[in-house]
mmCIF file with all atom_site columns, C-alpha atoms in Angstrom:
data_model
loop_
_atom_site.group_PDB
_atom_site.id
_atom_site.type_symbol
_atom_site.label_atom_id
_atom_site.label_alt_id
_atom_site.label_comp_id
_atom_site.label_asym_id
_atom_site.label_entity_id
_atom_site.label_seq_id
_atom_site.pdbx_PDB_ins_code
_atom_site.Cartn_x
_atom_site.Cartn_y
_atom_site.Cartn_z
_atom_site.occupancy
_atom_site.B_iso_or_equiv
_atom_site.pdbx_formal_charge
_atom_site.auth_seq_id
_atom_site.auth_comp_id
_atom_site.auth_asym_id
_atom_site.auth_atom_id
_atom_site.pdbx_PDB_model_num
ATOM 1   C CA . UNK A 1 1   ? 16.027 -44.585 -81.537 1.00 88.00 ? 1   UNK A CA 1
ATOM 2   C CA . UNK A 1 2   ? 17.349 -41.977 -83.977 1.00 95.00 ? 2   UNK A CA 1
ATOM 3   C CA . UNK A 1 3   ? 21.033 -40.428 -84.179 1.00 96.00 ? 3   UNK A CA 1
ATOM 4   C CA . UNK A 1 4   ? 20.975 -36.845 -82.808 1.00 97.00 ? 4   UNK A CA 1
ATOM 5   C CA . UNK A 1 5   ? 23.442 -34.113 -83.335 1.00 97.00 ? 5   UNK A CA 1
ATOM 6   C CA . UNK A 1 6   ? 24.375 -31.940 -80.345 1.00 97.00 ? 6   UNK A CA 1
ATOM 7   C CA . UNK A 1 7   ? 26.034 -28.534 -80.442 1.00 96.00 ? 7   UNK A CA 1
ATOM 8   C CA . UNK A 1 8   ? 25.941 -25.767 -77.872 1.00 96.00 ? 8   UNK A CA 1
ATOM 9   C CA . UNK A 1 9   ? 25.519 -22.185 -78.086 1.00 95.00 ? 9   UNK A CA 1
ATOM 10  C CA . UNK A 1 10  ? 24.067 -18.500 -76.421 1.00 94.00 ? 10  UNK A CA 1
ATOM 11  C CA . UNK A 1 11  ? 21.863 -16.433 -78.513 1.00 95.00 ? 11  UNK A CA 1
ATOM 12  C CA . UNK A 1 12  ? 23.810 -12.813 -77.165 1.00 92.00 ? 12  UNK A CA 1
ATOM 13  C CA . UNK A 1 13  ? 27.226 -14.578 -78.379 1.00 89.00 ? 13  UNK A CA 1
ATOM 14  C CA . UNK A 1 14  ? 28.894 -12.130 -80.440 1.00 83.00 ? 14  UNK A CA 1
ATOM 15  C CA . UNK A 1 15  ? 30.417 -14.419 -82.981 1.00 85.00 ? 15  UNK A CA 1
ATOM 16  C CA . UNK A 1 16  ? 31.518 -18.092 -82.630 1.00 89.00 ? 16  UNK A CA 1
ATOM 17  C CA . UNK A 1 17  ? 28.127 -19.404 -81.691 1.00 90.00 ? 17  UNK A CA 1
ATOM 18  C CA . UNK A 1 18  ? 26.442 -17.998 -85.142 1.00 91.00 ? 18  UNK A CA 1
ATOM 19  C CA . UNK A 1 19  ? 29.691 -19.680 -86.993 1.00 91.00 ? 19  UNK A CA 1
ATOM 20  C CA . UNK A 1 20  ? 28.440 -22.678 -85.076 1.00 92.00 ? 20  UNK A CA 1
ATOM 21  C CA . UNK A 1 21  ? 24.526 -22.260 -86.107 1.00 95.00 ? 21  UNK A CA 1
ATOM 22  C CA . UNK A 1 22  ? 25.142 -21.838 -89.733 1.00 94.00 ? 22  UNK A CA 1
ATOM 23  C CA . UNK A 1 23  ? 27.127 -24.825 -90.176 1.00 94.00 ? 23  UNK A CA 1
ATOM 24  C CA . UNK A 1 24  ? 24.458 -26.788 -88.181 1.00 95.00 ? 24  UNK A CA 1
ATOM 25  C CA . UNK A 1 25  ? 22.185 -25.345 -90.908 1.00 96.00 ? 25  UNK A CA 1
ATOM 26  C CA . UNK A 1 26  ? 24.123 -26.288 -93.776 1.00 95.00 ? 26  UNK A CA 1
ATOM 27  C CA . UNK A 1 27  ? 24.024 -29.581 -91.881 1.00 96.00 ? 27  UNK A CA 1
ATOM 28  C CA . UNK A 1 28  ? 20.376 -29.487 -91.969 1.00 97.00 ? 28  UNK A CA 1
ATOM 29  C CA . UNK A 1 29  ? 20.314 -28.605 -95.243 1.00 96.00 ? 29  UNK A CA 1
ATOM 30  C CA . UNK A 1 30  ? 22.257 -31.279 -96.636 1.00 95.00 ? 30  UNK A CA 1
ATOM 31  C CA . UNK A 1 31  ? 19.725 -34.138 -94.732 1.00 97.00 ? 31  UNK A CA 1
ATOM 32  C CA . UNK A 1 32  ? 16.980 -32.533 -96.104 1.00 95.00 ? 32  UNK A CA 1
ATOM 33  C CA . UNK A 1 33  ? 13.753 -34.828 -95.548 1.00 94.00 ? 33  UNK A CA 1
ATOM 34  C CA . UNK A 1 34  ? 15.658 -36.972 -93.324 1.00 94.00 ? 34  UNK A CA 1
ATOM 35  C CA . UNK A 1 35  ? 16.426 -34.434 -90.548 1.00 96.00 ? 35  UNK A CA 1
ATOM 36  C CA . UNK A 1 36  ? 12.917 -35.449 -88.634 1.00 94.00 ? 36  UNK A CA 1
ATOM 37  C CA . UNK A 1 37  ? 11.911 -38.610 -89.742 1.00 95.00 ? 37  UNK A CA 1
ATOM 38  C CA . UNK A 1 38  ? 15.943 -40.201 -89.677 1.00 96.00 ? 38  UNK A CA 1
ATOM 39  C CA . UNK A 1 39  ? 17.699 -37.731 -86.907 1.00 97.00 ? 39  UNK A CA 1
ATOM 40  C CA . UNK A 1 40  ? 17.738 -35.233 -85.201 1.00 97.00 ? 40  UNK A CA 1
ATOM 41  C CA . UNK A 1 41  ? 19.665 -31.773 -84.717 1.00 98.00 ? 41  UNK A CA 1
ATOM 42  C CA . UNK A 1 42  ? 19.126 -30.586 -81.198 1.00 97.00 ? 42  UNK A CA 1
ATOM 43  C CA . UNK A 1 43  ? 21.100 -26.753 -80.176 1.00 97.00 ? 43  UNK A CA 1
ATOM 44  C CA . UNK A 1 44  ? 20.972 -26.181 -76.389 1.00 97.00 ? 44  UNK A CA 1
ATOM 45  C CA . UNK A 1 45  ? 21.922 -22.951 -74.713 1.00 96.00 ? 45  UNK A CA 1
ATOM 46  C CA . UNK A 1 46  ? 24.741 -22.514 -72.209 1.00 95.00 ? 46  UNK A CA 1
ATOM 47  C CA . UNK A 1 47  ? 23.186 -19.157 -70.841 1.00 94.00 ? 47  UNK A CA 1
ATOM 48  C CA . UNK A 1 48  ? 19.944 -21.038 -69.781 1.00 95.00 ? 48  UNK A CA 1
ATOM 49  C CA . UNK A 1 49  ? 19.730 -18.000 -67.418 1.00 93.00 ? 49  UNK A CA 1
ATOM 50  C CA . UNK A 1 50  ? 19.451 -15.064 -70.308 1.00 94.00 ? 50  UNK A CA 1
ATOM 51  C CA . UNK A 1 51  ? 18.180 -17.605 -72.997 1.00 96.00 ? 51  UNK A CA 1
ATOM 52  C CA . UNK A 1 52  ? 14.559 -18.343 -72.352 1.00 95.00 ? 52  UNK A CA 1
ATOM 53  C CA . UNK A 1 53  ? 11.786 -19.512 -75.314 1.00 95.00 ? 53  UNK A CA 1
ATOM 54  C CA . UNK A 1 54  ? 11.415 -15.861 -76.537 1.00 96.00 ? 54  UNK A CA 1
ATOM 55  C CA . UNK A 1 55  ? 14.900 -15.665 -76.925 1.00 96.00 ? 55  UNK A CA 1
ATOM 56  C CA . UNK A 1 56  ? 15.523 -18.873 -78.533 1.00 97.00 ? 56  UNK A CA 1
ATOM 57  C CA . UNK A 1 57  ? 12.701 -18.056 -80.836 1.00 96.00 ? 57  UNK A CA 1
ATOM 58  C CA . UNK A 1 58  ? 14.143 -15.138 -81.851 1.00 97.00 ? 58  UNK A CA 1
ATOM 59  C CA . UNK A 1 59  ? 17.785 -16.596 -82.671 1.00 96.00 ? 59  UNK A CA 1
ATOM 60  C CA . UNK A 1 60  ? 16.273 -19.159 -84.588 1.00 96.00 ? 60  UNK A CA 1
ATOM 61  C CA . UNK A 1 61  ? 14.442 -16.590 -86.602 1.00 96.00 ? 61  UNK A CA 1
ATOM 62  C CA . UNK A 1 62  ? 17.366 -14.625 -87.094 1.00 95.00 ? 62  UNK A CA 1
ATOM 63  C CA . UNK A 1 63  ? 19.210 -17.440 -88.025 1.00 94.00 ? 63  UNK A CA 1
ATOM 64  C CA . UNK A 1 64  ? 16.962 -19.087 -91.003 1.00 93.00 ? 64  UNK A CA 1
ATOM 65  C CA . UNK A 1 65  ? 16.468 -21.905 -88.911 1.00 94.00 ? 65  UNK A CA 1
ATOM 66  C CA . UNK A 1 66  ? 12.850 -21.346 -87.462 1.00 92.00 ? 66  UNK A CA 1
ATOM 67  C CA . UNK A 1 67  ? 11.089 -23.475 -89.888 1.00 92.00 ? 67  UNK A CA 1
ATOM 68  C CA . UNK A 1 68  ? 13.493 -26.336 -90.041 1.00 95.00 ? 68  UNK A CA 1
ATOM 69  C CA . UNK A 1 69  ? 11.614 -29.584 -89.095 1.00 95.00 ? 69  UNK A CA 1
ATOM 70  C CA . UNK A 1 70  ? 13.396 -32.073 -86.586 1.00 96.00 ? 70  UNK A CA 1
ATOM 71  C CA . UNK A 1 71  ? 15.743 -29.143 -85.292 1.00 97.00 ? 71  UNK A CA 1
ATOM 72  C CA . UNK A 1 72  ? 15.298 -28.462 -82.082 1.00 97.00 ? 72  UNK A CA 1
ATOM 73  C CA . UNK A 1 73  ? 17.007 -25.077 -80.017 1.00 97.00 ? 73  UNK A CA 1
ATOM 74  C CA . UNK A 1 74  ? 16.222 -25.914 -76.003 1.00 97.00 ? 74  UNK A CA 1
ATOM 75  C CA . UNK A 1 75  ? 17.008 -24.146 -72.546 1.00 96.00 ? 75  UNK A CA 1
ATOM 76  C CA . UNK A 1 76  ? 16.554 -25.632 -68.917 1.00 96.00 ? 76  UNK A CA 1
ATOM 77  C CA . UNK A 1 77  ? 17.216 -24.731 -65.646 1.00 96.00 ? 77  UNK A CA 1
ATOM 78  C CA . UNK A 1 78  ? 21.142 -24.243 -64.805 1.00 94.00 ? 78  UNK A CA 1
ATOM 79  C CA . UNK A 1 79  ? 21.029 -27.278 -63.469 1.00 96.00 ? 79  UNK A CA 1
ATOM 80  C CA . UNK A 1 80  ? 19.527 -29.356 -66.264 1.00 96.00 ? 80  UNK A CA 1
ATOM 81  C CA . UNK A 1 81  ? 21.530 -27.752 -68.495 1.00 95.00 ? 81  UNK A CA 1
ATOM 82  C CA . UNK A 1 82  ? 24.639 -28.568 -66.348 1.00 94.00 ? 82  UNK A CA 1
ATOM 83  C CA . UNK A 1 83  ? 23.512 -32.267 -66.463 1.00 96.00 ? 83  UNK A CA 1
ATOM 84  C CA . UNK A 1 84  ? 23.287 -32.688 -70.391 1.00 95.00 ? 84  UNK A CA 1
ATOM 85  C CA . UNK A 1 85  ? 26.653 -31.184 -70.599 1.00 95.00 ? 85  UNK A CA 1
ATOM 86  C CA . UNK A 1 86  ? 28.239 -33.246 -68.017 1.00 94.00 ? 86  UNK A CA 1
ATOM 87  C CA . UNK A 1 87  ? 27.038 -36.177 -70.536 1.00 94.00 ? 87  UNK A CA 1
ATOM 88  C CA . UNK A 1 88  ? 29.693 -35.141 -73.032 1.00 94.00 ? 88  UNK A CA 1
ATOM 89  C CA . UNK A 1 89  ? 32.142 -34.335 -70.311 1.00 93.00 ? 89  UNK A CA 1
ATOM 90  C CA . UNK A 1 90  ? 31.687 -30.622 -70.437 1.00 93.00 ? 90  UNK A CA 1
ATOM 91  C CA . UNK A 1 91  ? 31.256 -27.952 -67.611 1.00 91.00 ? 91  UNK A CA 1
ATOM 92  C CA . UNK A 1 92  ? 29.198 -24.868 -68.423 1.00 90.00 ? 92  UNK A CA 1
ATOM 93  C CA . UNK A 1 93  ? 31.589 -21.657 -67.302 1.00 82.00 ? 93  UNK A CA 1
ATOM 94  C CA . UNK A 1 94  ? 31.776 -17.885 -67.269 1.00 79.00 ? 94  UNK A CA 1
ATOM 95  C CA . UNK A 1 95  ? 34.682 -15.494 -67.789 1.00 79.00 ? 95  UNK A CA 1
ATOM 96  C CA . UNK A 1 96  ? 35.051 -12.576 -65.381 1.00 77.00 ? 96  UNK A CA 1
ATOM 97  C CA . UNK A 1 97  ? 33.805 -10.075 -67.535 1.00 76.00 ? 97  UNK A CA 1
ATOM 98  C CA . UNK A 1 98  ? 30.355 -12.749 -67.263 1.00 70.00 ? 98  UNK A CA 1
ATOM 99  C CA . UNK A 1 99  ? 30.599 -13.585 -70.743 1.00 73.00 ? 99  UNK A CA 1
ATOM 100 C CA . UNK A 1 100 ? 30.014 -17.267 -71.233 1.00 78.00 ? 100 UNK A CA 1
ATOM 101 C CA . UNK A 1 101 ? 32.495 -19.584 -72.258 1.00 83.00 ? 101 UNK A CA 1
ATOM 102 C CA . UNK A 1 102 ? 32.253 -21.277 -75.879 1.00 84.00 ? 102 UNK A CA 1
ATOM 103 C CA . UNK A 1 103 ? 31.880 -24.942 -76.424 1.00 89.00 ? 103 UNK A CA 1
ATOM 104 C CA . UNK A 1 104 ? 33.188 -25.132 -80.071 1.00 90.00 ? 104 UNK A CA 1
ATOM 105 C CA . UNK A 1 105 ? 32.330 -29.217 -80.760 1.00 93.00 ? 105 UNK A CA 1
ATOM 106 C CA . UNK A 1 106 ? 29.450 -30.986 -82.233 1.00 95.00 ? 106 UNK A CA 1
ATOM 107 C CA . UNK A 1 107 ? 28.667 -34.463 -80.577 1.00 96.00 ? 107 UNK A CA 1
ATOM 108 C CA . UNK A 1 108 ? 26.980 -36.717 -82.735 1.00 96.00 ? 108 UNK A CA 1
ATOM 109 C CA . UNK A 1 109 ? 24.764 -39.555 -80.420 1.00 95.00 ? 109 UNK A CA 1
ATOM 110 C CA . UNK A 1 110 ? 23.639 -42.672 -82.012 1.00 93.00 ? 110 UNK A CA 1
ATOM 111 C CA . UNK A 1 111 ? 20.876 -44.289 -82.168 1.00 92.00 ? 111 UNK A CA 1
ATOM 112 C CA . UNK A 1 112 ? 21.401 -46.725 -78.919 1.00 91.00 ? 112 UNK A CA 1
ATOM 113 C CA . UNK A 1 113 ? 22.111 -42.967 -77.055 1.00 91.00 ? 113 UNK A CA 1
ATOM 114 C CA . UNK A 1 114 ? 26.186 -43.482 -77.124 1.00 91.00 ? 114 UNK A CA 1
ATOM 115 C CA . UNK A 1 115 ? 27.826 -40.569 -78.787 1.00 91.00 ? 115 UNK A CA 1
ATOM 116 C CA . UNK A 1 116 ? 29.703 -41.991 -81.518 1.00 92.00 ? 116 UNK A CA 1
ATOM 117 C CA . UNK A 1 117 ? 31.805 -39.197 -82.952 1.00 92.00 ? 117 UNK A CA 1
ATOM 118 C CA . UNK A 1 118 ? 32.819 -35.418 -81.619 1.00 93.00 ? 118 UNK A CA 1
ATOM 119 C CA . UNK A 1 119 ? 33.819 -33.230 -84.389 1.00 94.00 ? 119 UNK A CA 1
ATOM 120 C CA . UNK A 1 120 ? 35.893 -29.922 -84.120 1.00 91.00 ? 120 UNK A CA 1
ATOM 121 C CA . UNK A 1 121 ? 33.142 -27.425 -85.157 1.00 79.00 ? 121 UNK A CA 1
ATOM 122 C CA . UNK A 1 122 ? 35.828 -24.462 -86.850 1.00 75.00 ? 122 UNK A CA 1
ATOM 123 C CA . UNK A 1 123 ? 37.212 -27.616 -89.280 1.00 75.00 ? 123 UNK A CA 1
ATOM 124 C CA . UNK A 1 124 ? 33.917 -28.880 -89.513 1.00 80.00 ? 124 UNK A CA 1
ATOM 125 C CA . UNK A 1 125 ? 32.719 -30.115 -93.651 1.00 90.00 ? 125 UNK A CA 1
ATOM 126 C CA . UNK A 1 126 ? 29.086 -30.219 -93.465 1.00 92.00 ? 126 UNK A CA 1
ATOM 127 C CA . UNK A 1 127 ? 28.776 -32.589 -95.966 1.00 93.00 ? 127 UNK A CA 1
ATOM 128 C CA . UNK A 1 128 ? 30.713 -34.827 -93.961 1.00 92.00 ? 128 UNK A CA 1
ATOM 129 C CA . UNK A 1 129 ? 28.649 -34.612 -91.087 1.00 94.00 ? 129 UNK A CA 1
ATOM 130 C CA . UNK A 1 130 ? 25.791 -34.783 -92.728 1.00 95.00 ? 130 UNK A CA 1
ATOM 131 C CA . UNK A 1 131 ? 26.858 -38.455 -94.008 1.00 94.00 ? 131 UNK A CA 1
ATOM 132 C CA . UNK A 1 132 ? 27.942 -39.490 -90.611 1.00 94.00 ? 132 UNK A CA 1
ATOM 133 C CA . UNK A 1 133 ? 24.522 -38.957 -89.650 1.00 95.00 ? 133 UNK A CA 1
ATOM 134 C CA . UNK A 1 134 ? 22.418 -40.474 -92.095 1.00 94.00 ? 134 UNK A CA 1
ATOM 135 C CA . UNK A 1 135 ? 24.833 -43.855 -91.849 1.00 93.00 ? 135 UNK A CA 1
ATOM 136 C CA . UNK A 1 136 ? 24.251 -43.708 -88.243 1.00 93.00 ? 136 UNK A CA 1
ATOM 137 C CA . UNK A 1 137 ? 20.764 -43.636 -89.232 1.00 93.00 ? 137 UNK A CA 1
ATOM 138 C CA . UNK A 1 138 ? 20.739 -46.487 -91.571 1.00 90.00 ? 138 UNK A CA 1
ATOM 139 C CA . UNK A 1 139 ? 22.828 -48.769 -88.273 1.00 84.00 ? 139 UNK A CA 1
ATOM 140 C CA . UNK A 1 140 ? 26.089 -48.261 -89.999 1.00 76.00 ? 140 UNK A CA 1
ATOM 141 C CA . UNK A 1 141 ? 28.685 -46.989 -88.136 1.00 68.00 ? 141 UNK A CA 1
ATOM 142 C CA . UNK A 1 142 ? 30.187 -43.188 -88.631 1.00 59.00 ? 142 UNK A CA 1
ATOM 143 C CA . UNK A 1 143 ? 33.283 -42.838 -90.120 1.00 58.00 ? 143 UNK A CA 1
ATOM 144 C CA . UNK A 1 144 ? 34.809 -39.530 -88.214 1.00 54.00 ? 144 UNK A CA 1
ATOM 145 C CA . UNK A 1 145 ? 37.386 -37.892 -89.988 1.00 46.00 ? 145 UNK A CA 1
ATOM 146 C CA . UNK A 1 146 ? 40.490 -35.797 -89.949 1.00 41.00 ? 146 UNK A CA 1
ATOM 147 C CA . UNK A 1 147 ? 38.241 -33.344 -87.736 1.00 45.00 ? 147 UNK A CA 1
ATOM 148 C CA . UNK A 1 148 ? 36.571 -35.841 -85.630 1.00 47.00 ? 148 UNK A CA 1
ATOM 149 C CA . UNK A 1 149 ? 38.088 -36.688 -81.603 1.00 45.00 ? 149 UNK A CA 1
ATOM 150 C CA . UNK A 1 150 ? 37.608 -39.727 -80.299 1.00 43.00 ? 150 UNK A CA 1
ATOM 151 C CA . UNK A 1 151 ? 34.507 -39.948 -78.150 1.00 48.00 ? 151 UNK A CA 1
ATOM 152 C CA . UNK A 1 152 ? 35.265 -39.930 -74.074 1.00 45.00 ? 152 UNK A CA 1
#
């Protein structure tokens, strides 16, 4: 019943994924006391076989984002893992050197669990975002931008 948004990352990534993170936390910072009680912000691993809880912990500690209510950083088997992603048409996959590839999108989900709006992460304004969510949380409709794709 509340608007979530979705990004995916690995806690070893060596650079992308913490580009990724800290925009999500500018995102979080910008709802403030509506991230929680409004929406959600929900990171899940793509590495579900490296990143377990500690590791998670960790990343989020590293990251500022430990204490941030209503932000959520999960891992699952490969398989449930594989199943989320297939939800926004994505396929979990590894380069030959085993590194993991990077999904560089969020997905923002309304409240009626359709995603309403994927946005190009590296153009990404926070601020933006942020507004897409809380209208999504009010029942209005999100705008997208310039850096949002078409859902599907």
């Amino acid at each position: 019943g509340k608007p979530v948004l979705f990004d995916f990352f690995y806690t070893t990534c060596p650079g992308p994924c913490l580009m990724l993170t800290q925009r999500m936390k500018m995102i979080a910072d910008q709802l403030g006391a509506s991230l929680g009680t409004k929406a959600w912000l929900v990171s899940i691993t793509v590495d579900p076989e490296h990143d377990r809880q500690q590791q998670l912990l960790d990343y989020t500690k590293e990251q500022g984002a430990a204490d941030v209510k209503g932000w959520y950083f999960l891992t699952g088997s490969p398989q449930q893992v594989d199943q989320v992603m297939a939800r926004f048409k994505l396929k979990r996959q590894r380069e030959s050197d085993g590194s993991v590839d990077h999904v560089l999108e969020f997905f923002l989900v309304g409240p009626d669990g359709h995603q309403m709006v994927q946005y190009l992460a590296s153009d990404t304004n926070p601020t933006k975002i942020a507004g897409d969510v809380e209208r999504a949380a009010s029942g209005q409709q999100a705008v997208g931008s310039a850096d949002a794709i078409p859902p599907g």
